[in-house]
Amino acid sequence: RYVFSPGYSEATQRFRQAAATMDPHAVAAFCQRWPWQCDGMLQMAELRRTMGGVDEAAKLVRRCLYTLECAWHSQFRPWEAPCRLPWSVAANRALHTALFRHAQLVSRAGCTRAAFEAAKLLLQLDPAADPTRVLLCIAFLALRAGDAAFVLSLTASRFDDDAGGLDVTVLPSLAFAR
């Protein structure tokens, strides 16, 4: 779980105020003042993407991921299972959002293996809730990356959650991929 410093918490509060105005110029001004605040970078990336600046959006998302990675605890190892950062903790949401947007952007650039690896990491962070719904596209990314074995192993699994489990075989993309 991410723990914010008082300065970062203040910057987050200022970002919320800027975003509440619904003015892109206010968000841009915020990002000039606090260039390493993750929520601001993600919002500017989305703004740039919708205005046609996909390269600038990708750069902002990569910078956000770098910022989040620099804040990792020395014992946090996302490549070792199980690695959980639940979406229900508000501080973790920036990582989920940044990873999902990164997967989208690198997939669009033709780097399907990188997109697939980002999607796998994202799914590992909170598999029961899957807040970004990465399960809906992971089969496509796996097949494009040439990892059909992953799709087969995923369809054989069942994620446990409070409702008694999620049967992934009912998802259309995984059902057709089998």
CSV table of C-alpha atoms in Angstrom, one decimal:
chain,number,residue,atom,x,y,z
A,1,ARG,CA,0.0,0.0,0.0
A,2,TYR,CA,1.3,3.4,-0.8
A,3,VAL,CA,1.8,5.9,2.0
A,4,PHE,CA,1.7,9.5,1.1
A,5,SER,CA,3.9,12.2,2.6
A,6,PRO,CA,2.1,15.3,3.9
A,7,GLY,CA,3.4,17.3,0.9
A,8,TYR,CA,2.0,14.7,-1.6
A,9,SER,CA,-1.3,14.6,0.3
A,10,GLU,CA,-1.5,18.4,-0.1
A,11,ALA,CA,-0.8,18.1,-3.8
A,12,THR,CA,-3.5,15.5,-4.1
A,13,GLN,CA,-6.0,17.8,-2.4
A,14,ARG,CA,-5.0,20.6,-4.8
A,15,PHE,CA,-5.4,18.3,-7.7
A,16,ARG,CA,-8.9,17.4,-6.6
A,17,GLN,CA,-9.7,21.1,-6.4
A,18,ALA,CA,-8.3,21.7,-9.9
A,19,ALA,CA,-10.2,18.7,-11.3
A,20,ALA,CA,-13.4,19.8,-9.7
A,21,THR,CA,-13.4,23.0,-11.8
A,22,MET,CA,-13.8,20.9,-15.0
A,23,ASP,CA,-11.3,23.3,-16.6
A,24,PRO,CA,-8.4,21.6,-18.4
A,25,HIS,CA,-6.3,24.8,-18.0
A,26,ALA,CA,-6.6,24.4,-14.2
A,27,VAL,CA,-5.3,20.9,-14.4
A,28,ALA,CA,-2.5,22.0,-16.7
A,29,ALA,CA,-1.5,24.7,-14.3
A,30,PHE,CA,-1.6,22.2,-11.5
A,31,CYS,CA,0.7,19.9,-13.4
A,32,GLN,CA,3.2,22.7,-14.0
A,33,ARG,CA,3.3,23.4,-10.3
A,34,TRP,CA,3.4,19.7,-9.2
A,35,PRO,CA,4.8,17.7,-12.1
A,36,TRP,CA,5.2,14.4,-10.2
A,37,GLN,CA,1.7,14.1,-8.8
A,38,CYS,CA,0.4,10.9,-10.2
A,39,ASP,CA,-3.3,11.8,-10.5
A,40,GLY,CA,-2.4,15.0,-12.3
A,41,MET,CA,-0.2,13.1,-14.7
A,42,LEU,CA,-2.9,10.6,-15.5
A,43,GLN,CA,-5.5,13.3,-16.0
A,44,MET,CA,-3.2,15.2,-18.3
A,45,ALA,CA,-2.3,12.0,-20.2
A,46,GLU,CA,-6.0,11.4,-20.8
A,47,LEU,CA,-6.5,15.0,-21.9
A,48,ARG,CA,-3.6,14.7,-24.3
A,49,ARG,CA,-4.8,11.4,-25.7
A,50,THR,CA,-8.3,12.7,-26.4
A,51,MET,CA,-6.7,15.7,-28.2
A,52,GLY,CA,-4.7,13.5,-30.4
A,53,GLY,CA,-1.4,13.6,-28.6
A,54,VAL,CA,-1.0,9.9,-28.0
A,55,ASP,CA,2.8,10.1,-27.8
A,56,GLU,CA,2.6,12.8,-25.1
A,57,ALA,CA,0.0,10.7,-23.3
A,58,ALA,CA,2.3,7.7,-23.3
A,59,LYS,CA,5.2,9.8,-22.0
A,60,LEU,CA,3.0,11.0,-19.1
A,61,VAL,CA,1.8,7.5,-18.3
A,62,ARG,CA,5.4,6.2,-18.3
A,63,ARG,CA,6.5,9.0,-16.1
A,64,CYS,CA,3.6,8.2,-13.7
A,65,LEU,CA,4.7,4.6,-13.6
A,66,TYR,CA,8.2,5.6,-12.9
A,67,THR,CA,7.1,7.8,-10.0
A,68,LEU,CA,5.0,5.0,-8.6
A,69,GLU,CA,7.9,2.5,-8.9
A,70,CYS,CA,10.2,4.9,-7.1
A,71,ALA,CA,7.8,4.9,-4.2
A,72,TRP,CA,7.8,1.1,-3.8
A,73,HIS,CA,9.0,-0.3,-0.6
A,74,SER,CA,12.3,-2.3,-0.9
A,75,GLN,CA,10.5,-5.5,0.0
A,76,PHE,CA,7.7,-5.0,-2.6
A,77,ARG,CA,8.3,-7.4,-5.5
A,78,PRO,CA,5.5,-7.3,-8.0
A,79,TRP,CA,7.1,-10.1,-10.1
A,80,GLU,CA,6.7,-12.6,-7.2
A,81,ALA,CA,3.3,-14.1,-6.6
A,82,PRO,CA,1.2,-13.3,-4.7
A,83,CYS,CA,1.5,-9.6,-5.0
A,84,ARG,CA,-1.6,-7.7,-3.9
A,85,LEU,CA,-2.4,-4.0,-3.9
A,86,PRO,CA,-6.2,-3.9,-3.7
A,87,TRP,CA,-8.2,-1.2,-5.5
A,88,SER,CA,-10.3,-0.7,-2.4
A,89,VAL,CA,-7.3,1.2,-0.9
A,90,ALA,CA,-7.5,4.7,-2.6
A,91,ALA,CA,-3.7,5.1,-2.5
A,92,ASN,CA,-3.3,2.1,-4.8
A,93,ARG,CA,-5.7,3.3,-7.6
A,94,ALA,CA,-3.1,5.4,-9.4
A,95,LEU,CA,-1.0,2.2,-10.1
A,96,HIS,CA,-4.0,0.3,-11.4
A,97,THR,CA,-5.0,3.1,-13.7
A,98,ALA,CA,-1.5,3.8,-14.9
A,99,LEU,CA,-0.9,0.1,-15.6
A,100,PHE,CA,-4.1,-0.2,-17.6
A,101,ARG,CA,-3.5,2.9,-19.6
A,102,HIS,CA,0.1,1.8,-20.2
A,103,ALA,CA,-1.1,-1.6,-21.5
A,104,GLN,CA,-3.6,0.2,-23.8
A,105,LEU,CA,-1.0,2.6,-25.2
A,106,VAL,CA,1.8,0.1,-25.8
A,107,SER,CA,-0.7,-2.3,-27.4
A,108,ARG,CA,-1.7,0.5,-29.7
A,109,ALA,CA,2.0,1.0,-30.5
A,110,GLY,CA,2.3,-2.7,-31.5
A,111,CYS,CA,4.1,-3.9,-28.4
A,112,THR,CA,1.7,-6.6,-27.5
A,113,ARG,CA,4.1,-8.6,-25.3
A,114,ALA,CA,4.7,-5.5,-23.1
A,115,ALA,CA,1.0,-4.8,-23.0
A,116,PHE,CA,0.4,-8.5,-22.0
A,117,GLU,CA,2.9,-8.4,-19.2
A,118,ALA,CA,1.4,-5.1,-17.9
A,119,ALA,CA,-2.0,-6.7,-18.0
A,120,LYS,CA,-0.8,-9.8,-16.1
A,121,LEU,CA,0.7,-7.6,-13.4
A,122,LEU,CA,-2.5,-5.6,-13.2
A,123,LEU,CA,-4.5,-8.8,-12.9
A,124,GLN,CA,-2.2,-10.0,-10.2
A,125,LEU,CA,-2.6,-6.9,-8.1
A,126,ASP,CA,-6.4,-7.5,-7.4
A,127,PRO,CA,-7.6,-10.6,-9.2
A,128,ALA,CA,-10.9,-10.9,-7.3
A,129,ALA,CA,-12.2,-7.4,-8.0
A,130,ASP,CA,-10.5,-6.8,-11.3
A,131,PRO,CA,-11.4,-3.1,-11.1
A,132,THR,CA,-10.1,-2.2,-14.6
A,133,ARG,CA,-11.7,-5.2,-16.1
A,134,VAL,CA,-8.5,-6.4,-17.6
A,135,LEU,CA,-9.9,-9.9,-17.8
A,136,LEU,CA,-12.0,-8.7,-20.8
A,137,CYS,CA,-8.9,-8.0,-22.9
A,138,ILE,CA,-6.1,-10.2,-21.5
A,139,ALA,CA,-7.0,-13.2,-23.7
A,140,PHE,CA,-6.6,-11.0,-26.8
A,141,LEU,CA,-3.2,-9.7,-25.5
A,142,ALA,CA,-2.0,-13.2,-24.6
A,143,LEU,CA,-2.9,-14.6,-28.0
A,144,ARG,CA,-1.3,-11.7,-29.8
A,145,ALA,CA,1.8,-12.1,-27.7
A,146,GLY,CA,1.9,-15.8,-28.6
A,147,ASP,CA,1.1,-17.2,-25.1
A,148,ALA,CA,-1.8,-19.5,-25.7
A,149,ALA,CA,-0.8,-21.6,-22.7
A,150,PHE,CA,-1.6,-18.6,-20.4
A,151,VAL,CA,-5.2,-18.4,-21.8
A,152,LEU,CA,-5.7,-22.2,-21.2
A,153,SER,CA,-4.3,-21.9,-17.7
A,154,LEU,CA,-6.5,-18.9,-17.0
A,155,THR,CA,-9.7,-20.6,-18.2
A,156,ALA,CA,-8.9,-23.5,-15.9
A,157,SER,CA,-8.7,-21.2,-12.9
A,158,ARG,CA,-11.3,-19.6,-10.7
A,159,PHE,CA,-10.8,-16.4,-8.8
A,160,ASP,CA,-12.1,-16.4,-5.2
A,161,ASP,CA,-14.0,-13.4,-4.0
A,162,ASP,CA,-16.6,-12.7,-1.4
A,163,ALA,CA,-19.4,-13.7,-3.7
A,164,GLY,CA,-18.1,-17.3,-4.0
A,165,GLY,CA,-15.8,-17.0,-6.9
A,166,LEU,CA,-15.6,-15.7,-10.5
A,167,ASP,CA,-15.9,-18.3,-13.2
A,168,VAL,CA,-13.6,-16.8,-15.9
A,169,THR,CA,-15.0,-19.2,-18.5
A,170,VAL,CA,-18.2,-17.2,-18.7
A,171,LEU,CA,-16.3,-14.2,-20.1
A,172,PRO,CA,-16.7,-14.1,-23.9
A,173,SER,CA,-13.1,-13.3,-24.8
A,174,LEU,CA,-11.8,-16.3,-22.8
A,175,ALA,CA,-14.6,-18.6,-23.9
A,176,PHE,CA,-13.8,-17.9,-27.6
A,177,ALA,CA,-10.1,-18.0,-27.1
A,178,ARG,CA,-10.3,-21.6,-25.8
